[in-house]
Amino acid sequence: MKAIIPCAGLGTRFLPFTKAVPKELLPVVDTPVIHLIVEEALQAGIQSVVFITARGKSALEDYFDYAPELEFELGSKGKKDLLEQVQRIAGLVETIAVRQKKPLGLGHAVYCARHVVGEGPFAVILGDDLVDAKKSAIGQLIEVHNRTGKSVVALKEVPREDIHKFGIVSVGSHEGTTVEIEGVVEKPSAEKAPSNLAIVGRYVLNQSVMHALKDLEPHGSTGEIQLTDALEIEARTNGLVGCLIEGERFDAGNRLEFVKAVFAYAIKRPDVGEPLIEFLRERLKNL
Ligand code: UTP
């Protein structure tokens, strides 16, 4: 199975940084967000990823490529560990880049990969969405897909005040962490929302979703083709399943959530974790 990783958004919430650098390269300590996402895909057995890119995003491809000049320098200076690290990243995964020439929405970004994902089911992982989990989040969805054969989306409970930011599902029957989805509403008000279960950036989709995307019209207000509309059709026609994923999710395209993600990952690292916790304890004492 291939994973589509949409990275073609404008990243306006992270300006001015995103004026020159893709937000997917924001460093979680020293590791770009996109690297953590690719590791998650690898853990789930996915070996080929399709980046949906745009102008100014070519550094994403460079990151996963060999860098002969750098490797030569590291080698000649005897920096063996660093050399191995950069070479390992280049050999991690097969990458395919597809350009989304206009930012016409997430649905359109996914549709841009139609010629490269093949005939079977495919995964989608948003390039700015981190899930810190014991078991790969996309792997959790693949298990549900293998069991049900249906398109699967990741779900998380969200607080009432955040409901208007997400696609929210109405649910039918449920079994453990797997729920049957009856419908999807994009960004409803808390009063009108059918639940507090939000679709978060992980999907395993059947080709029927690609077919639904083909016929979708852009939304009048935004001019975007929304993936949620295709998911709503999938729920009504072929069936759509939700998987309540285990793990802590961070929207790395949001400033505060990105900073929280950096702390969450950093405090677990053997090199910086303990001194960072010590520093935070001291700081908090003085607040
Ligand atoms: P976001 O809603 O986070 O939009 O997209 P954005 O443009 O990246 O960021 P802001 O809101 O301006 O700060 C969710 C995901 O869909 C991708 C983004 O790259 C991100 O991974 N996307 C969105 C595309 O690939 N193409 C699009 O046209 C829109």
XYZ file of C-alpha atoms and ligand atoms in Angstrom:
316
model
C 0.000 0.000 0.000
C 1.243 3.514 -0.820
C 0.690 6.524 1.430
C -0.269 9.905 0.012
C 1.162 12.711 2.136
C -0.465 16.035 1.208
C 2.042 18.864 1.766
C 0.827 21.471 -0.722
C -1.090 23.758 1.647
C -0.017 27.378 2.015
C 0.688 27.101 5.750
C -0.594 30.612 6.473
C -0.977 29.842 10.198
C 2.775 29.451 10.390
C 3.850 32.616 8.581
C 6.402 34.125 8.376
C 8.318 30.807 8.683
C 6.404 29.241 5.782
C 7.288 32.119 3.468
C 10.543 30.295 2.691
C 10.458 26.858 4.370
C 7.769 24.154 4.202
C 6.079 23.685 7.598
C 6.590 19.934 7.173
C 10.289 20.614 7.846
C 9.694 22.287 11.209
C 12.095 20.542 13.583
C 10.879 18.477 16.514
C 14.200 19.009 18.319
C 16.352 17.948 15.320
C 13.940 15.781 13.355
C 11.519 17.307 10.827
C 7.784 16.693 11.290
C 7.722 14.920 7.911
C 10.444 12.488 9.040
C 8.317 11.409 12.040
C 5.359 10.918 9.697
C 7.383 8.804 7.268
C 8.649 6.692 10.218
C 5.010 6.117 11.216
C 4.231 4.892 7.674
C 7.300 2.615 7.687
C 6.286 1.102 11.021
C 2.992 0.152 9.374
C 4.804 -1.593 6.518
C 4.342 1.211 3.949
C 7.504 1.557 1.852
C 6.424 4.038 -0.785
C 5.122 7.555 -0.119
C 3.611 10.093 -2.501
C 4.282 13.681 -1.460
C 1.773 16.167 -2.831
C 3.926 19.249 -3.213
C 3.750 22.798 -4.501
C 6.094 25.661 -5.359
C 8.769 26.127 -2.718
C 8.428 22.602 -1.300
C 11.319 20.889 -3.098
C 13.345 20.738 0.158
C 10.990 17.919 1.195
C 12.297 15.728 -1.612
C 15.900 16.762 -0.914
C 15.533 15.713 2.722
C 14.841 12.097 1.718
C 17.548 12.043 -0.988
C 21.299 11.398 -0.872
C 23.476 14.499 -0.444
C 26.854 13.667 -2.063
C 28.712 16.872 -1.058
C 27.582 16.675 2.562
C 28.338 12.955 2.719
C 31.825 13.543 1.265
C 32.534 16.268 3.849
C 31.275 14.159 6.770
C 33.273 11.174 5.527
C 36.511 13.100 5.064
C 36.197 14.638 8.554
C 35.645 11.201 10.111
C 32.117 12.027 11.324
C 30.992 8.446 10.895
C 27.816 8.598 13.031
C 26.441 11.665 11.267
C 27.321 10.192 7.878
C 25.418 7.011 8.702
C 22.465 9.043 9.951
C 22.102 11.134 6.770
C 22.584 8.094 4.543
C 19.997 6.132 6.515
C 17.396 8.856 5.901
C 18.017 8.742 2.133
C 17.520 4.987 2.112
C 14.422 5.020 4.329
C 11.622 5.078 1.813
C 10.742 5.312 -1.867
C 9.442 8.830 -2.528
C 7.286 10.019 -5.393
C 6.457 13.721 -5.721
C 3.315 14.939 -7.428
C 2.741 18.632 -7.883
C -0.593 20.200 -6.947
C -0.399 23.254 -9.162
C -3.083 25.228 -7.341
C -4.080 24.898 -3.658
C -7.581 23.667 -4.467
C -8.110 21.847 -1.193
C -7.301 18.553 0.514
C -9.711 16.560 -1.672
C -7.998 17.877 -4.795
C -4.549 17.176 -3.299
C -5.483 13.515 -2.756
C -6.988 13.299 -6.263
C -3.682 14.540 -7.749
C -2.138 11.172 -6.736
C -4.715 9.074 -8.616
C -2.249 7.913 -11.301
C 0.413 6.752 -8.862
C -1.438 5.001 -6.031
C -2.421 1.955 -8.099
C -5.743 0.136 -8.159
C -6.104 -0.950 -4.544
C -6.646 0.851 -1.236
C -4.270 3.659 -0.291
C -3.329 5.498 2.899
C -3.438 9.274 3.440
C -1.392 10.933 6.206
C -1.509 14.716 6.527
C 1.965 16.211 6.349
C 1.419 18.525 9.307
C -0.367 16.149 11.655
C 1.626 14.245 14.293
C 0.393 11.312 16.364
C 2.688 10.269 19.198
C 1.588 6.664 19.703
C 3.052 3.363 20.866
C 1.628 1.695 17.770
C 1.779 3.497 14.386
C -1.477 5.448 13.988
C -1.808 4.617 10.283
C -1.008 1.001 11.206
C -4.006 1.027 13.572
C -6.222 2.063 10.620
C -4.723 -0.549 8.291
C -5.655 -3.264 10.811
C -9.279 -2.072 10.794
C -9.264 -1.906 6.995
C -7.922 -5.467 6.749
C -10.701 -6.627 9.066
C -13.623 -4.738 7.482
C -12.546 -4.110 3.868
C -14.091 -0.632 4.182
C -12.583 2.835 3.959
C -11.364 3.882 7.418
C -10.760 7.296 9.019
C -8.980 8.127 12.287
C -11.190 9.603 14.998
C -10.436 11.568 18.158
C -12.744 13.109 20.727
C -12.368 16.882 20.676
C -13.434 19.511 23.235
C -16.675 21.353 22.486
C -14.873 24.629 21.720
C -12.819 22.942 18.966
C -15.684 21.165 17.169
C -16.031 23.930 14.564
C -12.463 23.254 13.305
C -13.034 19.614 12.234
C -15.051 17.213 10.125
C -17.411 15.663 12.710
C -19.048 12.257 12.294
C -22.401 10.804 13.249
C -21.997 7.234 14.390
C -24.075 4.081 14.264
C -23.048 0.813 15.875
C -19.655 0.394 17.490
C -17.395 -2.433 18.569
C -14.425 -1.582 20.780
C -12.513 1.219 19.093
C -14.195 0.701 15.708
C -17.369 2.617 14.838
C -19.659 2.631 11.846
C -19.978 6.149 10.414
C -23.372 7.272 9.159
C -22.460 10.755 8.019
C -19.844 13.511 8.114
C -20.353 17.260 8.581
C -17.509 19.677 7.819
C -16.814 22.213 10.576
C -20.273 22.349 12.243
C -21.089 24.620 15.171
C -20.982 22.837 18.552
C -24.804 23.139 18.757
C -25.361 21.447 15.374
C -22.608 18.812 15.616
C -23.823 15.197 15.638
C -21.063 14.148 18.106
C -17.696 15.243 19.483
C -15.800 12.740 17.315
C -13.538 14.463 14.809
C -11.763 13.055 11.777
C -8.032 13.631 12.272
C -5.324 13.405 9.583
C -5.156 9.641 8.901
C -7.178 7.656 6.349
C -7.092 4.280 4.594
C -9.336 4.618 1.577
C -10.741 2.418 -1.149
C -10.659 3.500 -4.793
C -14.362 4.404 -4.551
C -13.259 7.563 -2.677
C -10.982 8.528 -5.596
C -13.961 8.061 -7.944
C -16.145 10.248 -5.713
C -13.469 12.980 -5.717
C -13.473 13.033 -9.525
C -17.059 14.272 -9.667
C -16.931 16.791 -6.814
C -17.465 20.495 -7.419
C -15.405 23.068 -5.519
C -17.178 24.710 -2.593
C -18.668 28.091 -3.440
C -17.249 29.902 -0.411
C -13.668 28.550 -0.465
C -13.232 27.283 -4.045
C -11.768 24.095 -2.504
C -12.570 20.455 -3.171
C -13.062 18.890 0.232
C -12.130 15.334 1.140
C -14.999 15.398 3.663
C -17.534 15.534 0.807
C -16.103 12.345 -0.735
C -16.128 10.675 2.713
C -19.777 11.624 3.172
C -20.582 9.906 -0.167
C -18.514 6.856 0.884
C -20.459 6.636 4.175
C -23.769 6.603 2.281
C -22.770 4.225 -0.526
C -20.030 1.728 0.360
C -19.743 2.252 4.094
C -17.184 4.164 6.131
C -15.621 3.038 9.386
C -13.985 5.118 12.116
C -11.064 3.990 14.258
C -10.638 5.719 17.623
C -6.876 5.887 17.522
C -4.586 5.435 20.490
C -1.967 8.187 20.831
C -1.594 11.907 21.388
C -2.327 14.001 18.327
C -0.780 17.388 17.522
C -1.715 19.710 14.667
C 1.839 20.791 13.851
C 0.486 23.480 11.524
C -0.833 25.318 14.582
C 1.748 27.315 16.572
C 0.786 26.318 20.103
C 0.230 22.665 19.204
C 3.586 22.537 17.441
C 5.358 23.868 20.546
C 3.501 21.291 22.681
C 4.613 18.553 20.269
C 8.252 19.638 20.572
C 8.053 19.397 24.384
C 6.166 16.080 24.306
C 8.811 14.470 22.085
C 11.800 16.251 23.668
C 11.114 15.186 27.269
C 11.219 11.545 26.171
C 14.624 11.865 24.484
C 17.661 10.539 26.316
C 19.917 13.396 25.113
C 17.788 16.427 26.081
C 14.880 15.048 28.160
C 16.199 15.321 31.723
C 17.888 18.742 31.485
C 14.784 20.087 29.742
C 12.479 18.838 32.523
C 14.835 20.417 35.087
C 14.748 23.728 33.192
C 10.935 23.653 32.994
C 10.603 22.877 36.729
C 12.727 25.923 37.569
C 10.803 28.145 35.158
C 7.407 27.040 36.442
C 8.449 27.709 40.044
C 8.982 31.347 39.159
C 5.693 31.837 37.307
P -4.517 22.865 6.281
O -5.945 22.997 6.551
O -3.593 22.711 7.446
O -4.108 24.083 5.369
O -4.328 21.624 5.320
P -2.691 24.701 5.059
O -2.825 25.540 3.852
O -1.633 23.653 5.006
O -2.358 25.610 6.331
P -3.013 26.990 6.816
O -4.409 26.667 7.290
O -2.968 27.971 5.685
O -2.116 27.395 7.940
C -4.380 20.302 5.811
C -3.444 19.436 4.994
O -3.825 19.417 3.628
C -2.763 19.836 2.793
C -1.852 20.657 3.698
O -0.527 20.665 3.205
C -2.001 19.932 5.031
O -1.177 18.775 5.083
N -3.332 20.615 1.665
C -4.299 21.541 1.897
C -2.883 20.380 0.389
O -1.978 19.531 0.149
N -3.428 21.091 -0.642
C -4.387 22.021 -0.448
O -4.854 22.622 -1.435
C -4.832 22.258 0.862
